[in-house]
Coordinates of C-alpha atoms in Angstrom, one line a residue:
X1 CA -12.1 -27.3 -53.8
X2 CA -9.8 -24.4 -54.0
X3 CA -6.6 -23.5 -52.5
X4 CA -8.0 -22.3 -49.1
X5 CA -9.6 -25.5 -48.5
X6 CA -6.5 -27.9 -49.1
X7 CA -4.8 -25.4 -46.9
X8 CA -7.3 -26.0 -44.0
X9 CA -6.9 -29.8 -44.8
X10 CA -3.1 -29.2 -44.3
X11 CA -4.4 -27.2 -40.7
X12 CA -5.7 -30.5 -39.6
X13 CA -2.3 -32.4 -40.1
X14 CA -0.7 -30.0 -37.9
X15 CA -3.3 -29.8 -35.4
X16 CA -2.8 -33.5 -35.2
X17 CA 1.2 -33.1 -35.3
X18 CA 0.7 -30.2 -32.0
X19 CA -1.3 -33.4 -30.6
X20 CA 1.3 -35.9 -30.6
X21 CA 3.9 -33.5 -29.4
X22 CA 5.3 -32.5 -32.9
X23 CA 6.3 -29.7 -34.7
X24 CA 2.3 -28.2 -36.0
X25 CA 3.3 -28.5 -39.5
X26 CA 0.8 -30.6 -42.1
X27 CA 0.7 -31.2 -45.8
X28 CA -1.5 -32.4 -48.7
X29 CA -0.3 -33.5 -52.4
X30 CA -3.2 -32.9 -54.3
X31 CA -3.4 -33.7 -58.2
X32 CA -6.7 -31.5 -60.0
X33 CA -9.1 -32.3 -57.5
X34 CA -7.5 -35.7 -55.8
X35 CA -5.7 -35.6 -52.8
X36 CA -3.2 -38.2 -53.3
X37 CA -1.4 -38.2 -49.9
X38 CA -1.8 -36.0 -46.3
X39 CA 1.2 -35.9 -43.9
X40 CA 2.2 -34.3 -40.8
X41 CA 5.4 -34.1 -38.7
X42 CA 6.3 -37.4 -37.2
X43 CA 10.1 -36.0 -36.4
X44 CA 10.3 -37.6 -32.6
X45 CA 8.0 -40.1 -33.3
X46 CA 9.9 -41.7 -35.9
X47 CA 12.9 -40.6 -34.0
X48 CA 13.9 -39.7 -37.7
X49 CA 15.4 -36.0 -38.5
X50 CA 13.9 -36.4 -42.4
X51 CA 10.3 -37.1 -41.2
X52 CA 8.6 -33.6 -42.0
X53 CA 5.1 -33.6 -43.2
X54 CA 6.4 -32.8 -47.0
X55 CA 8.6 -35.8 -47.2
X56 CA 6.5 -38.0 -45.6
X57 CA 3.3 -36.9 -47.9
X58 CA 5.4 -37.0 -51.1
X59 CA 6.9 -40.5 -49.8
X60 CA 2.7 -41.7 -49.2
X61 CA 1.9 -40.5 -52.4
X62 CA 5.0 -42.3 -54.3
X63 CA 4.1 -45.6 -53.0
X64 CA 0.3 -44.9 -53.6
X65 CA 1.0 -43.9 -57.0
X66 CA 3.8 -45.9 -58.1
X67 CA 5.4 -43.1 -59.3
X68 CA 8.1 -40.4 -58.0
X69 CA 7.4 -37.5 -60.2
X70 CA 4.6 -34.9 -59.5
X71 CA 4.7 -32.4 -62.2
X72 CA 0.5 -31.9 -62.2
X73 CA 0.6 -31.7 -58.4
X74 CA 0.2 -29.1 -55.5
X75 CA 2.0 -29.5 -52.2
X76 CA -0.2 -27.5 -49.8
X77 CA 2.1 -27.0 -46.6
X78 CA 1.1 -24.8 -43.3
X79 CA 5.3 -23.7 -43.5
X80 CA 7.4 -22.6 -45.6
X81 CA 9.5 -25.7 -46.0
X82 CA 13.1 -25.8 -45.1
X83 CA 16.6 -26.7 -48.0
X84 CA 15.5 -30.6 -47.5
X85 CA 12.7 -30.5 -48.0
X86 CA 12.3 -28.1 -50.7
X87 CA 15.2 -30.2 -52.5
X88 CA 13.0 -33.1 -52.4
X89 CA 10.2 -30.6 -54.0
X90 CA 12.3 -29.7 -57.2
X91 CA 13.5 -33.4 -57.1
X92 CA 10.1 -34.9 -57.3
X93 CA 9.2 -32.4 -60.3
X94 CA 6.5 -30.9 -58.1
X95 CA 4.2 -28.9 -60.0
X96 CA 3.7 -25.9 -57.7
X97 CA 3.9 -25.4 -53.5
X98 CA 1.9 -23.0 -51.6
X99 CA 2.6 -22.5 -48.3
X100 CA 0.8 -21.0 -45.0
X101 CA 3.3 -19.1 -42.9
X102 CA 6.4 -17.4 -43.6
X103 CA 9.9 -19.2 -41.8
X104 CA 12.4 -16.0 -41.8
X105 CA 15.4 -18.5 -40.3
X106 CA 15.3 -21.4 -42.3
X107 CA 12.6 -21.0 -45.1
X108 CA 14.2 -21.9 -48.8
X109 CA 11.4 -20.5 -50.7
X110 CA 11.9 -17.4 -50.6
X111 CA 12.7 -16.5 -47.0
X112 CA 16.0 -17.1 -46.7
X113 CA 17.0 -18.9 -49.6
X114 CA 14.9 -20.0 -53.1
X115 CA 16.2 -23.1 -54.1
X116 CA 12.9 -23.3 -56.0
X117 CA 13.5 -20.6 -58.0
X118 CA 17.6 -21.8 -59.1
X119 CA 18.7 -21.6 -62.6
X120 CA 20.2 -24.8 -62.3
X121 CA 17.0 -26.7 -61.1
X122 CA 13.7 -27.7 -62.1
X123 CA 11.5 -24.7 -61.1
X124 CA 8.4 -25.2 -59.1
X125 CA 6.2 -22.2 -58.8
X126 CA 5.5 -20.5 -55.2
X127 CA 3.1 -19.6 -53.5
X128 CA 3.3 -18.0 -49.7
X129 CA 0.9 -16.6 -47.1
X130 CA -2.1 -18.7 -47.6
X131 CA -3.8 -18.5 -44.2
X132 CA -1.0 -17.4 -42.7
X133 CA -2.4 -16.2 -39.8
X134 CA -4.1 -19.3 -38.8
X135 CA -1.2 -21.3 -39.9
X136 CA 1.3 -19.0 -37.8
X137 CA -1.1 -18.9 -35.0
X138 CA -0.9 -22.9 -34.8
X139 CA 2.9 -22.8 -34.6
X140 CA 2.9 -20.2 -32.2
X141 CA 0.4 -21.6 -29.6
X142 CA 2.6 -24.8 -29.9
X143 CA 5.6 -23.2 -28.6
X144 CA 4.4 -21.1 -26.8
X145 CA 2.6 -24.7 -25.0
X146 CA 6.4 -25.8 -24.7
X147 CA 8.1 -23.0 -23.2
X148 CA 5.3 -23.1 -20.1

């Protein structure tokens, strides 16, 4: 599979987020060509302000794993993720992110801030605008859907 694909497999988690009344975002860990773990926003659900699709994928693929530290991994993610959650990126040794659509008020990889990209950090490569129409497009019917 290439990029594209794990990025439409990332659509699907936020289709199914938008479905259950969350935030359309979705994620995939993927290690060569393994998907370890998929994950989408369960923020209201779990009535839990950490439960974004990134944590909760890299949290799947700890305990499927056994192991915390994803340095031969991809985190494919349909937004730019916020300072949490890109804190638990460089904490979790990730070996590269690449993200859907741009988030020009809170994104922290490259956006707003890089805290991926910090000399006093592990570095994890990435990369932004991969299907970032469709993935926009998703968050934007959503809200769009809420204000009506």
């Amino acid at each position: 599979m290439k990029d594209a694909d794990y990025m439409r497999l990332a659509l699907a988690e936020a289709r199914l987020a938008a479905a259950e009344g969350e935030v359309p975002v979705g994620a995939v860990l993927v290690r060569g060509d393994k998907v370890l773990a998929q994950a989408h926003n369960r923020v209201e659900q779990c009535v839990d302000p950490t439960a974004h699709a990134e944590l909760l994928c890299l949290r799947a693929a700890a305990a499927a794993e056994g192991g915390w530290r994803f340095s031969d991994c991809t985190l494919y993610v349909t937004l730019e993720p916020c300072a949490m959650c890109a804190g638990a990126l460089v904490n979790a040794r990730l070996g590269r992110v690449v993200f859907g659509a741009f988030e020009p008020r809170t994104g922290c990889c490259g956006s707003v801030f890089d805290l991926l990209d910090h000399a006093f950090l592990h570095t994890v490569p990435a990369v932004g605008g991969l299907l970032e129409e469709e993935c926009t497009a998703a968050l934007q019917a959503f809200f769009v859907g809420k204000r009506s």
